[in-house]
Amino acid sequence: MLRGSRLVRPFQFQGTSSDWLPSSFTKGPAISAATNTILFLGLFIISAAISFSYWIQISNFQIGNSANETILISNKYQEPFKVIEFPLNCSIGSNINQTQTCPTSYPTTFGNLDDLEPSSSPVCPDYFRFIHQDLMPWKATGITRDMVERAKETAHFRLVIVKGKAYVEKYKKSIQTRDVFTIWGILQLLRRYPGRLPDLELMFDCDDKPVIRSRDFRGPNSTQVPPLFRYCGDRWTKDIVFPDWSFWGWAEINIKPWESLLKDLKKGNDRRKWMEREPYAYWKGNPFVAESRKDLLKCNVSDSQDWNARLFIQDWILESQQGFKQSDVASQCTHRYKIYIEGYAWSVSEKYILACDSVTLIVKPQYYDFFTRSLQPVHHYWPIRHDDKCKSIKFAVDWGNNHKQKAQAIGKAASDFIQQELKMDFVYDYMFHLLNEYAKLLRFEPKIPKGATHLCSESMACPASESEKKFMTESLVKSPSVTSPCTMPPAYKPQVLGNLYRRNINLNKQVQKWEDKYWENLSKQD
Ligand SMILES: *[C@@H]1O[C@H](CO)[C@@H](O)[C@H](O)[C@H]1NC(C)=O
Ligand SMILES: *[C@@H]1O[C@H](CO)[C@@H](O)[C@H](O)[C@H]1NC(C)=O
Ligand SMILES: *[C@@H]1O[C@H](CO)[C@@H](O)[C@H](O)[C@H]1NC(C)=O
Ligand SMILES: *[C@@H]1O[C@H](CO)[C@@H](O)[C@H](O)[C@H]1NC(C)=O
Ligand SMILES: *[C@@H]1O[C@H](CO)[C@@H](O)[C@H](O)[C@H]1NC(C)=O
Ligand SMILES: *[C@@H]1O[C@H](CO)[C@@H](O)[C@H](O)[C@H]1NC(C)=O
């Protein structure tokens, strides 16, 4: 079923009604076309700095340390430890008429939890606290099978985890390979923390806009909210947000998996110092997915007016012909300011833009994804008005060019946030905790539905097309993690959350006041 969706490619560049196309892709940046795939060695290796020597037995994954810490630390030439890796094995059952089967050698348990290294970051980043927020509708009642079934209406697939194995019941085809890479990500989570995910059933909707409207579930209906997973939410809806597919790669437009892209982005920042960048606000994307984007184009520089904006339309047809080499995200940190504006809904490009240590100018957003709720105006980004974009952008850029230290600090805060708090380890830990907290609420026993497919990395990656297989191989988790997930922080107290929202509103107002004064002053001088 899932394979079918890969065979029929829904992605086409031709045609004008491609509104849905890069709907979640504003800046079209992205594409590190580099073919020299960096096979990142998994989180295992990253923790190689730990000065123990690990030994691992394959059959019942155990980790131990035979450490003489002092000696190992001082001996740089000592081989740190041997890691048992489990690469994709595409030769199991791959005889002509047989379908690819799942190997049995991968560990199914996590060994002795006491032997695990504690996470290098004991407490998870603050945005994890919104997991409690997202699951609030079911806190008192729990989640019944009936509620889950009602979420099926718009779902693309049902994901079932039973005894550490993943099963998928597919309902309809998603845009591009969103469903494929989302499921791939969940399979990698299972490889990272084998045996530690609880049994569960959930419904996933891969479309852009949240659909579970709060207003439909008031009063007597308030106990009937269908739990539906998707990539973004807004203040009027109760969909549960989950990391989007692009963390494992966006095959159609050649955006690499996040882990290696993050390294490229870091290098991209070093390529051109902030002071040497163009002192303007840059945007490149598809304006035809939203009115507000078309409106933004009016702010482009012209013979008669300069709003400090340099705006470009993403030419999808041309770029696809060139293999998207023109829009390498990592080489797009060329301007001191970069604009983020929502498209059809939220856009996956937001993380790529924030990762540049240029100042991100965020046009007042409606949607949030799993990490953006902990971003703070003026600290991580500069807020831009929705209604008077040009004047707002002009002021933001002038302000930044007159307060260069402060502007650079904003750019740096955002890129640090992305590099540290949104690294792949935390993306997996977010999924881990969200699924665990969700499963705690289930009031029924998860069952493998008839007709559901058992999926493993081999059954997805081995028959995949070349471009998909490349990203899957690259984002494969090769070994179970040697560290525990970070510790889940507690829910926000309502009052604290209220203060947080108020603080952000006040910061936005403050910026608007500065902006109004600036324009007042200019008009007086005329
Ligand atoms: C650990 O290293 C110290 C200092 O080099 C040494 O004295 C000690 O015997 C070592 N212990 C073990 C268990 O190897
Ligand atoms: C892949 O699986 C086959 C069949 O179980 C086995 O013979 C082969 O050694 C495996 N290859 C690798 C690289 O593990
Ligand atoms: C594969 O299936 C085809 C058609 O069903 C059959 O003719 C062929 O002998 C099969 N090959 C093997 C190796 O089983
Ligand atoms: C409760 O749900 C029913 C059926 O879905 C709907 O007709 C009704 O308007 C809802 N009531 C409220 C108060 O939203
Ligand atoms: C914006 O202006 C620049 C510079 O004149 C131009 O190169 C670019 O094509 C314009 N963008 C749009 C969308 O018209
Ligand atoms: C108004 O403009 C003048 C001249 O450019 C400048 O000195 C002054 O600081 C400005 N005041 C404000 C509030 O921006």
Coordinates of C-alpha atoms and ligand atoms in Angstrom, one line a residue:
M1 CA 0.0 0.0 0.0
L2 CA 2.7 2.3 1.0
R3 CA 4.8 1.1 -1.8
G4 CA 2.0 2.1 -4.2
S5 CA 2.2 5.6 -3.1
R6 CA 5.8 5.7 -4.0
L7 CA 5.3 4.3 -7.4
V8 CA 2.6 6.8 -8.4
R9 CA 4.4 10.1 -8.1
P10 CA 2.0 12.8 -7.1
F11 CA 4.6 15.5 -7.6
Q12 CA 4.5 17.5 -10.7
F13 CA 6.0 20.8 -11.5
Q14 CA 3.9 21.5 -14.5
G15 CA 0.5 23.1 -14.4
T16 CA -0.5 26.3 -12.7
S17 CA -2.8 24.9 -10.1
S18 CA 0.1 23.7 -8.1
D19 CA -1.1 25.6 -5.1
W20 CA -0.6 22.7 -2.8
L21 CA 2.8 22.2 -4.2
P22 CA 5.4 23.9 -2.1
S23 CA 2.7 25.0 0.2
S24 CA 4.8 24.3 3.1
F25 CA 7.9 25.4 1.5
T26 CA 8.5 29.1 1.5
K27 CA 11.9 29.9 0.8
G28 CA 12.5 27.0 -1.4
P29 CA 15.9 27.1 -0.2
A30 CA 17.0 24.1 0.6
I31 CA 18.7 22.0 -1.4
S32 CA 22.0 20.9 -0.8
A33 CA 22.5 19.1 -3.9
A34 CA 25.7 17.7 -2.8
T35 CA 25.9 14.2 -3.9
N36 CA 28.6 13.3 -1.5
T37 CA 26.2 11.8 1.0
I38 CA 27.6 12.1 4.4
L39 CA 26.6 8.9 6.1
F40 CA 26.2 10.2 9.5
L41 CA 27.3 7.6 11.9
G42 CA 24.3 7.7 14.1
L43 CA 24.0 9.1 17.6
F44 CA 26.1 6.3 18.9
I45 CA 29.2 7.7 17.4
I46 CA 28.4 11.2 18.5
S47 CA 28.6 10.1 22.0
A48 CA 32.0 8.7 21.3
A49 CA 33.5 11.4 23.4
I50 CA 32.4 9.5 26.4
S51 CA 35.5 8.0 27.8
F52 CA 34.3 4.5 28.4
S53 CA 34.9 1.5 26.4
Y54 CA 31.6 -0.1 25.5
W55 CA 31.0 -3.6 24.6
I56 CA 27.8 -4.8 23.2
Q57 CA 26.3 -8.2 22.7
I58 CA 24.1 -8.5 19.8
S59 CA 21.7 -11.1 21.0
N60 CA 20.5 -9.3 24.0
F61 CA 21.8 -5.8 23.7
Q62 CA 23.7 -5.0 26.7
I63 CA 26.0 -2.2 27.4
G64 CA 28.7 -2.2 30.0
N65 CA 31.8 -0.2 30.6
S66 CA 35.1 -1.5 31.6
A67 CA 36.5 1.9 32.3
N68 CA 39.5 3.2 33.8
E69 CA 38.4 6.7 33.1
T70 CA 41.7 8.4 33.9
I71 CA 43.7 6.3 31.6
L72 CA 41.2 6.5 28.7
I73 CA 40.9 10.3 29.0
S74 CA 44.6 10.8 28.9
N75 CA 45.1 8.3 26.1
K76 CA 44.0 10.0 22.9
Y77 CA 45.0 7.1 20.7
Q78 CA 43.0 4.5 22.5
E79 CA 40.2 3.2 20.4
P80 CA 37.2 4.4 22.3
F81 CA 34.8 1.5 21.9
K82 CA 33.4 -0.9 19.4
V83 CA 29.9 -0.3 18.3
I84 CA 27.7 -3.0 16.8
E85 CA 25.9 -1.4 13.9
F86 CA 22.9 -2.8 12.1
P87 CA 23.0 -1.5 8.5
L88 CA 20.1 -2.1 6.1
N89 CA 20.2 -5.6 4.9
C90 CA 18.4 -5.6 1.6
S91 CA 19.3 -9.2 0.7
I92 CA 16.9 -10.9 3.1
G93 CA 14.2 -12.6 1.2
S94 CA 14.9 -10.5 -1.8
N95 CA 14.7 -13.4 -4.3
I96 CA 12.9 -12.4 -7.3
N97 CA 9.4 -13.2 -6.2
Q98 CA 9.7 -12.8 -2.5
T99 CA 9.0 -9.5 -0.8
Q100 CA 11.6 -8.0 1.4
T101 CA 11.3 -9.3 4.9
C102 CA 12.3 -7.7 8.2
P103 CA 15.5 -8.9 9.8
T104 CA 15.3 -10.5 13.3
S105 CA 18.8 -9.6 14.4
Y106 CA 18.0 -6.0 15.5
P107 CA 17.8 -5.7 19.3
T108 CA 14.2 -5.7 20.5
T109 CA 15.0 -4.6 24.0
F110 CA 17.0 -1.8 25.5
G111 CA 19.1 -4.0 27.7
N112 CA 19.6 -3.1 31.3
L113 CA 18.4 0.5 31.7
D114 CA 20.8 1.0 34.6
D115 CA 23.7 0.4 32.3
L116 CA 22.7 3.3 30.1
E117 CA 24.5 6.5 30.1
P118 CA 22.2 9.3 31.4
S119 CA 21.3 11.7 28.6
S120 CA 23.8 14.4 28.0
S121 CA 21.0 16.9 28.6
P122 CA 19.2 15.8 31.6
V123 CA 16.1 17.9 31.1
C124 CA 14.5 18.3 27.7
P125 CA 14.2 21.8 26.1
D126 CA 11.3 23.9 27.1
Y127 CA 9.2 23.3 24.0
F128 CA 8.7 19.7 25.3
R129 CA 6.4 21.3 27.9
F130 CA 3.8 21.9 25.2
I131 CA 3.4 18.1 24.9
H132 CA 1.3 18.4 28.0
Q133 CA -0.6 21.3 26.5
D134 CA -1.4 19.4 23.3
L135 CA -2.7 16.3 25.3
M136 CA -4.8 18.4 27.7
P137 CA -8.1 17.7 26.0
W138 CA -7.8 14.0 27.1
K139 CA -6.2 14.5 30.5
A140 CA -9.4 13.9 32.4
T141 CA -11.2 11.5 30.2
G142 CA -8.4 9.5 28.6
I143 CA -8.6 8.4 24.9
T144 CA -11.1 5.8 23.9
R145 CA -11.1 3.7 20.8
D146 CA -14.2 5.6 19.6
M147 CA -12.3 8.9 19.8
V148 CA -9.4 7.5 17.7
E149 CA -11.8 6.1 15.1
R150 CA -13.4 9.5 14.7
A151 CA -10.0 11.0 13.9
K152 CA -10.0 8.6 10.9
E153 CA -12.1 10.9 8.8
T154 CA -9.2 13.0 7.5
A155 CA -6.3 10.7 8.4
H156 CA -3.9 9.4 5.8
F157 CA -2.8 6.4 7.9
R158 CA -3.2 4.7 11.2
L159 CA 0.0 3.8 13.0
V160 CA -0.1 0.9 15.4
I161 CA 2.8 -0.1 17.7
V162 CA 2.4 -3.5 19.3
K163 CA 5.3 -5.1 21.1
G164 CA 7.8 -2.7 19.7
K165 CA 6.8 -3.4 16.1
A166 CA 5.2 -0.8 13.8
Y167 CA 2.1 -1.5 11.6
V168 CA 0.5 0.9 9.2
E169 CA -3.0 0.9 7.9
K170 CA -3.1 3.3 4.9
Y171 CA -6.2 5.2 4.0
K172 CA -5.2 7.6 1.3
K173 CA -2.2 8.9 -0.5
S174 CA -0.5 12.0 1.0
I175 CA 1.1 14.9 -0.9
Q176 CA 4.5 13.8 -2.2
T177 CA 6.4 11.4 0.2
R178 CA 5.2 13.1 3.4
D179 CA 3.6 9.9 4.8
V180 CA 6.6 7.7 3.7
F181 CA 9.2 9.8 5.5
T182 CA 7.0 10.4 8.6
I183 CA 6.6 6.6 9.0
W184 CA 10.3 6.2 8.3
G185 CA 11.0 8.6 11.1
I186 CA 8.9 6.6 13.5
L187 CA 10.7 3.4 12.5
Q188 CA 14.0 5.1 13.2
L189 CA 12.7 6.1 16.7
L190 CA 11.9 2.4 17.3
R191 CA 15.5 1.5 16.3
R192 CA 16.9 4.2 18.6
Y193 CA 14.9 3.1 21.6
P194 CA 14.1 -0.5 21.0
G195 CA 11.5 -1.9 23.4
R196 CA 10.9 1.4 25.0
L197 CA 7.9 2.5 23.1
P198 CA 4.5 1.5 24.5
D199 CA 1.7 -0.1 22.5
L200 CA -0.4 2.5 20.8
E201 CA -2.7 3.3 18.0
L202 CA -2.9 6.8 16.4
M203 CA -4.3 8.6 13.4
F204 CA -2.0 10.8 11.3
D205 CA -3.1 13.5 8.8
C206 CA -0.3 14.6 6.5
D207 CA -2.1 17.7 5.1
D208 CA -1.1 21.2 6.1
K209 CA -4.0 22.8 7.9
P210 CA -5.2 21.7 11.4
V211 CA -8.9 20.4 11.3
I212 CA -10.0 19.6 14.8
R213 CA -11.7 22.9 15.6
S214 CA -12.1 23.7 19.3
R215 CA -15.4 25.3 18.7
D216 CA -17.0 22.0 17.6
F217 CA -16.1 20.5 21.0
R218 CA -17.6 22.8 23.6
G219 CA -19.9 22.0 26.4
P220 CA -21.3 18.5 26.3
N221 CA -19.1 17.6 23.3
S222 CA -15.9 18.6 25.1
T223 CA -15.2 15.0 26.0
Q224 CA -15.3 13.8 22.4
V225 CA -12.2 15.4 20.8
P226 CA -10.7 13.1 18.3
P227 CA -6.9 12.9 18.8
L228 CA -5.3 13.6 15.4
F229 CA -1.6 13.9 14.7
R230 CA -0.3 16.4 12.1
Y231 CA 2.5 18.8 11.5
C232 CA 1.1 22.1 12.8
G233 CA -1.7 23.6 14.8
D234 CA -3.1 27.0 15.6
R235 CA -5.0 28.6 18.5
W236 CA -8.4 27.6 17.2
T237 CA -7.6 23.9 16.9
K238 CA -6.7 20.8 18.9
D239 CA -4.6 18.8 16.5
I240 CA -1.5 17.2 18.1
V241 CA 1.7 18.5 16.5
F242 CA 4.5 16.1 15.4
P243 CA 7.8 16.6 13.7
D244 CA 7.4 16.9 10.0
W245 CA 8.8 14.5 7.3
S246 CA 11.7 16.8 6.3
F247 CA 13.7 15.9 9.3
W248 CA 14.4 12.6 7.4
G249 CA 14.7 14.3 4.0
W250 CA 12.5 15.8 1.4
A251 CA 13.2 13.6 -1.6
E252 CA 11.2 15.5 -4.2
I253 CA 13.2 18.7 -3.8
N254 CA 16.5 17.1 -2.7
I255 CA 16.5 18.5 0.9
K256 CA 18.8 16.4 2.9
P257 CA 17.9 14.8 6.3
W258 CA 18.2 17.3 9.1
E259 CA 21.2 15.8 10.9
S260 CA 23.6 16.4 8.0
L261 CA 21.9 19.6 6.8
L262 CA 22.4 21.1 10.3
K263 CA 26.2 20.7 9.8
D264 CA 26.0 22.3 6.4
L265 CA 24.0 25.2 7.8
K266 CA 26.6 25.8 10.4
K267 CA 29.3 25.9 7.7
G268 CA 27.1 28.2 5.7
N269 CA 27.0 30.7 8.6
D270 CA 30.8 30.8 8.7
R271 CA 31.1 31.4 5.0
R272 CA 30.1 35.1 5.2
K273 CA 30.2 37.1 8.4
W274 CA 27.1 39.0 9.4
M275 CA 28.7 42.4 8.8
E276 CA 29.7 41.5 5.3
R277 CA 26.2 40.3 4.3
E278 CA 23.8 42.4 2.2
P279 CA 22.1 44.8 4.6
Y280 CA 18.6 43.9 3.4
A281 CA 15.8 41.5 4.0
Y282 CA 15.8 38.5 1.7
W283 CA 13.0 36.1 0.8
K284 CA 12.7 33.5 -1.9
G285 CA 9.6 31.3 -2.3
N286 CA 6.4 30.6 -4.0
P287 CA 4.0 33.5 -3.6
F288 CA 1.1 31.8 -5.2
V289 CA 0.1 29.7 -2.2
A290 CA -1.2 32.6 -0.1
E291 CA -2.6 36.1 -0.4
S292 CA -0.2 37.4 2.2
R293 CA 2.8 36.2 0.2
K294 CA 1.5 38.0 -2.9
D295 CA 1.1 41.1 -0.7
L296 CA 4.7 40.7 0.5
L297 CA 5.9 41.0 -3.1
K298 CA 4.7 44.6 -3.1
C299 CA 7.6 45.4 -0.8
N300 CA 10.2 44.5 -3.3
V301 CA 12.7 47.1 -4.2
S302 CA 11.8 49.2 -7.3
D303 CA 12.9 52.3 -9.1
S304 CA 10.6 54.5 -7.0
Q305 CA 10.7 52.8 -3.6
D306 CA 13.1 50.8 -1.4
W307 CA 11.6 49.0 1.6
N308 CA 14.9 47.3 2.3
A309 CA 13.5 44.0 0.9
R310 CA 15.0 41.8 -1.8
L311 CA 12.3 39.3 -2.8
F312 CA 12.5 36.5 -5.3
I313 CA 10.1 34.0 -6.8
Q314 CA 11.1 30.4 -6.6
D315 CA 11.1 29.0 -10.2
W316 CA 10.2 25.4 -9.5
I317 CA 10.3 24.2 -13.1
L318 CA 13.7 25.7 -13.7
E319 CA 15.1 24.5 -10.4
S320 CA 13.8 21.0 -10.9
Q321 CA 15.6 20.9 -14.2
Q322 CA 18.8 21.9 -12.5
G323 CA 18.3 19.4 -9.8
F324 CA 17.6 22.1 -7.3
K325 CA 21.3 23.0 -7.1
Q326 CA 20.5 26.7 -7.2
S327 CA 18.6 26.7 -3.9
D328 CA 21.1 25.2 -1.5
V329 CA 19.9 26.2 1.9
A330 CA 23.3 26.3 3.4
S331 CA 24.5 28.9 1.0
Q332 CA 21.5 31.2 1.6
C333 CA 22.9 33.1 4.5
T334 CA 23.9 36.0 2.3
H335 CA 21.7 38.7 3.7
R336 CA 21.6 40.2 7.2
Y337 CA 17.8 39.7 7.4
K338 CA 15.7 36.8 6.2
I339 CA 11.9 36.9 6.0
Y340 CA 9.7 34.0 7.1
I341 CA 6.1 34.2 6.0
E342 CA 3.6 31.4 6.2
G343 CA 2.3 29.8 3.0
Y344 CA -0.8 27.7 2.9
A345 CA -0.2 26.9 6.5
W346 CA 3.1 26.7 8.5
S347 CA 6.2 26.1 6.4
V348 CA 9.0 23.6 7.0
S349 CA 11.4 26.3 5.7
E350 CA 11.1 28.1 9.1
K351 CA 13.9 26.0 10.6
Y352 CA 16.2 26.5 7.7
I353 CA 15.7 30.3 7.9
L354 CA 16.2 30.4 11.7
A355 CA 19.3 28.3 11.3
C356 CA 21.0 31.2 9.4
D357 CA 22.4 33.6 12.0
S358 CA 20.9 36.4 10.0
V359 CA 18.0 38.1 11.8
T360 CA 14.8 36.3 11.0
L361 CA 11.9 38.7 10.3
I362 CA 8.7 36.7 11.1
V363 CA 5.6 38.0 9.5
K364 CA 2.9 37.5 12.2
P365 CA 2.2 33.8 12.0
Q366 CA -1.0 31.9 12.6
Y367 CA 0.3 28.4 12.9
Y368 CA 2.8 26.7 15.2
D369 CA 4.7 23.5 14.9
F370 CA 6.2 21.4 17.7
F371 CA 9.2 23.7 18.5
T372 CA 8.1 27.2 17.5
R373 CA 6.1 27.9 20.6
S374 CA 9.2 28.5 22.7
L375 CA 10.6 31.2 20.3
Q376 CA 10.6 34.6 21.8
P377 CA 10.1 37.9 19.8
V378 CA 13.1 40.3 19.9
H379 CA 15.2 37.5 21.5
H380 CA 15.0 34.9 18.7
Y381 CA 13.4 36.8 15.9
W382 CA 12.0 40.2 14.9
P383 CA 8.2 40.4 14.6
I384 CA 6.8 41.9 11.4
R385 CA 3.2 43.2 11.1
H386 CA 0.8 41.2 9.0
D387 CA -1.2 44.3 7.8
D388 CA 1.6 46.8 7.0
K389 CA 4.4 44.6 5.9
C390 CA 6.5 47.0 3.9
K391 CA 6.8 49.7 6.5
S392 CA 7.4 47.1 9.1
I393 CA 10.2 45.5 7.1
K394 CA 11.8 48.8 6.3
F395 CA 11.9 49.7 10.0
A396 CA 13.2 46.4 11.1
V397 CA 16.1 46.5 8.7
D398 CA 16.9 50.2 9.6
W399 CA 16.7 49.3 13.3
G400 CA 19.1 46.4 12.9
N401 CA 21.6 48.3 10.8
N402 CA 21.6 51.0 13.5
H403 CA 21.9 48.4 16.3
K404 CA 24.3 45.9 14.8
Q405 CA 25.3 44.2 18.0
K406 CA 21.8 43.6 19.1
A407 CA 20.7 42.5 15.7
Q408 CA 23.6 40.0 15.5
A409 CA 22.6 38.7 19.0
I410 CA 19.1 38.0 17.7
G411 CA 20.5 36.1 14.7
K412 CA 22.8 34.1 16.9
A413 CA 20.1 33.3 19.5
A414 CA 18.0 31.7 16.8
S415 CA 20.8 29.7 15.1
D416 CA 22.0 28.5 18.6
F417 CA 18.5 27.4 19.4
I418 CA 18.2 25.5 16.2
Q419 CA 21.7 23.9 16.5
Q420 CA 21.3 23.0 20.1
E421 CA 17.7 22.5 21.0
L422 CA 16.5 21.3 17.7
K423 CA 19.3 18.8 17.0
M424 CA 18.1 15.4 15.8
D425 CA 18.6 13.8 19.3
F426 CA 15.9 16.1 20.6
V427 CA 13.6 15.6 17.7
Y428 CA 13.6 11.8 18.5
D429 CA 13.2 12.5 22.2
Y430 CA 10.2 14.8 21.5
M431 CA 8.6 12.0 19.5
F432 CA 9.5 9.5 22.3
H433 CA 7.9 11.6 25.0
L434 CA 4.9 12.6 23.0
L435 CA 4.1 9.0 22.1
N436 CA 4.7 7.8 25.6
E437 CA 2.5 10.5 27.1
Y438 CA -0.2 9.8 24.5
A439 CA -0.1 6.1 25.1
K440 CA -0.6 6.7 28.8
L441 CA -4.0 8.2 28.0
L442 CA -5.3 5.2 26.0
R443 CA -8.2 3.5 27.6
F444 CA -8.2 0.5 25.2
E445 CA -5.9 -2.2 24.1
P446 CA -4.1 -1.4 20.9
K447 CA -4.6 -4.1 18.3
I448 CA -3.1 -4.8 14.9
P449 CA -5.9 -4.1 12.4
K450 CA -6.7 -6.6 9.7
G451 CA -4.9 -5.6 6.5
A452 CA -2.3 -3.5 8.3
T453 CA 1.3 -3.9 7.0
H454 CA 4.2 -4.6 9.3
L455 CA 6.9 -2.2 8.5
C456 CA 10.6 -2.1 9.2
S457 CA 13.4 0.0 7.7
E458 CA 14.2 -2.8 5.2
S459 CA 10.7 -3.1 3.9
M460 CA 10.5 0.6 3.3
A461 CA 14.0 1.5 2.1
C462 CA 15.0 -1.6 0.0
P463 CA 12.3 -1.2 -2.6
A464 CA 12.3 2.6 -2.5
S465 CA 13.3 4.8 -5.5
E466 CA 16.9 5.9 -5.7
S467 CA 16.4 9.4 -4.3
E468 CA 14.3 8.2 -1.4
K469 CA 16.7 5.3 -0.6
K470 CA 19.6 7.7 -0.5
F471 CA 17.9 9.8 2.2
M472 CA 16.7 6.7 4.1
T473 CA 20.2 5.2 4.1
E474 CA 21.5 8.6 5.3
S475 CA 19.0 9.0 8.1
L476 CA 19.0 5.4 9.2
V477 CA 19.5 4.9 12.9
K478 CA 22.2 2.2 12.9
S479 CA 22.3 1.3 16.6
P480 CA 20.2 1.6 19.7
S481 CA 21.1 4.7 21.7
V482 CA 23.5 4.4 24.5
T483 CA 21.9 7.2 26.4
S484 CA 18.4 7.6 27.8
P485 CA 16.1 10.2 26.4
C486 CA 16.2 13.5 28.1
T487 CA 13.9 14.0 31.1
M488 CA 10.4 15.3 30.3
P489 CA 9.8 18.7 32.0
P490 CA 6.5 19.3 33.8
A491 CA 3.5 21.0 32.3
Y492 CA 3.4 24.8 32.5
K493 CA 1.2 26.0 35.2
P494 CA -1.7 28.0 33.6
Q495 CA -0.4 31.2 35.2
V496 CA 3.1 30.7 33.9
L497 CA 1.8 30.0 30.4
G498 CA -0.4 33.1 30.7
N499 CA 2.6 35.1 31.6
L500 CA 4.5 33.7 28.7
Y501 CA 1.8 34.6 26.2
R502 CA 1.5 38.1 27.7
R503 CA 5.2 38.7 27.6
N504 CA 5.2 37.8 23.9
I505 CA 2.3 40.1 23.2
N506 CA 3.9 42.9 25.0
L507 CA 7.2 42.5 23.1
N508 CA 5.3 42.6 19.9
K509 CA 3.5 45.8 21.0
Q510 CA 6.8 47.3 22.0
V511 CA 8.2 46.8 18.5
Q512 CA 5.1 48.2 17.0
K513 CA 5.4 51.3 19.1
W514 CA 9.0 51.8 18.0
E515 CA 7.9 51.3 14.5
D516 CA 5.1 53.9 14.7
K517 CA 7.4 56.4 16.3
Y518 CA 10.0 55.9 13.5
W519 CA 7.4 56.6 10.8
E520 CA 6.0 59.5 12.7
N521 CA 9.5 61.0 13.0
L522 CA 10.1 60.5 9.3
S523 CA 6.9 62.2 8.2
K524 CA 7.7 65.2 10.4
Q525 CA 11.0 65.6 8.7
D526 CA 9.4 65.7 5.2
Ligands
LIG1 C1 43.3 3.0 36.8 O1 44.4 4.0 36.6 C2 45.1 4.3 37.7 C3 46.0 5.5 37.4 O2 46.7 5.3 36.2 C4 45.9 3.1 38.2 O3 46.6 3.3 39.3 C5 44.9 2.0 38.5 O4 45.5 0.8 38.9 C6 43.9 1.7 37.3 N1 42.8 0.8 37.7 C7 42.4 -0.2 37.0 C8 41.3 -0.9 37.5 O5 42.9 -0.5 35.9
LIG2 C1 21.7 -10.2 5.3 O1 20.8 -11.2 5.6 C2 21.2 -12.5 5.0 C3 20.1 -13.4 5.3 O2 19.7 -13.5 6.6 C4 22.5 -12.9 5.6 O3 22.9 -14.1 5.0 C5 23.6 -11.8 5.3 O4 24.8 -12.1 5.9 C6 23.1 -10.4 5.8 N1 24.0 -9.4 5.4 C7 24.5 -8.5 6.2 C8 25.4 -7.5 5.6 O5 24.2 -8.5 7.4
LIG3 C1 8.4 -15.8 -10.1 O1 7.0 -15.6 -10.6 C2 6.8 -15.9 -11.9 C3 5.4 -15.6 -12.3 O2 4.5 -15.8 -11.2 C4 7.2 -17.4 -12.2 O3 7.1 -17.6 -13.6 C5 8.7 -17.6 -11.8 O4 9.0 -18.9 -12.0 C6 8.9 -17.2 -10.4 N1 10.3 -17.2 -10.1 C7 10.8 -17.8 -9.0 C8 12.3 -17.7 -8.8 O5 10.1 -18.3 -8.1
LIG4 C1 -22.0 18.6 19.5 O1 -21.8 17.6 18.5 C2 -23.0 17.5 17.7 C3 -22.7 16.3 16.7 O2 -21.4 16.3 16.2 C4 -23.3 18.8 17.0 O3 -24.4 18.7 16.2 C5 -23.5 19.9 18.0 O4 -23.7 21.1 17.4 C6 -22.3 19.9 19.0 N1 -22.6 20.9 20.1 C7 -21.8 21.9 20.4 C8 -22.2 22.7 21.6 O5 -20.8 22.2 19.8
LIG5 C1 12.6 42.2 -6.9 O1 13.6 43.1 -7.3 C2 14.8 42.5 -7.7 C3 15.8 43.7 -8.0 O2 15.2 44.6 -8.9 C4 14.6 41.7 -8.9 O3 15.8 41.1 -9.4 C5 13.6 40.6 -8.6 O4 13.2 39.8 -9.7 C6 12.3 41.2 -8.0 N1 11.4 40.2 -7.5 C7 10.2 40.0 -8.0 C8 9.4 38.9 -7.3 O5 9.7 40.7 -8.8
LIG6 C1 14.0 61.4 14.7 O1 14.9 61.7 13.6 C2 16.0 62.5 14.1 C3 16.8 62.8 12.8 O2 17.0 61.7 12.0 C4 16.8 61.6 15.0 O3 17.9 62.4 15.5 C5 15.9 61.2 16.2 O4 16.7 60.4 17.1 C6 14.7 60.5 15.7 N1 13.8 60.2 16.8 C7 13.2 59.1 17.0 C8 12.3 58.9 18.1 O5 13.4 58.1 16.2

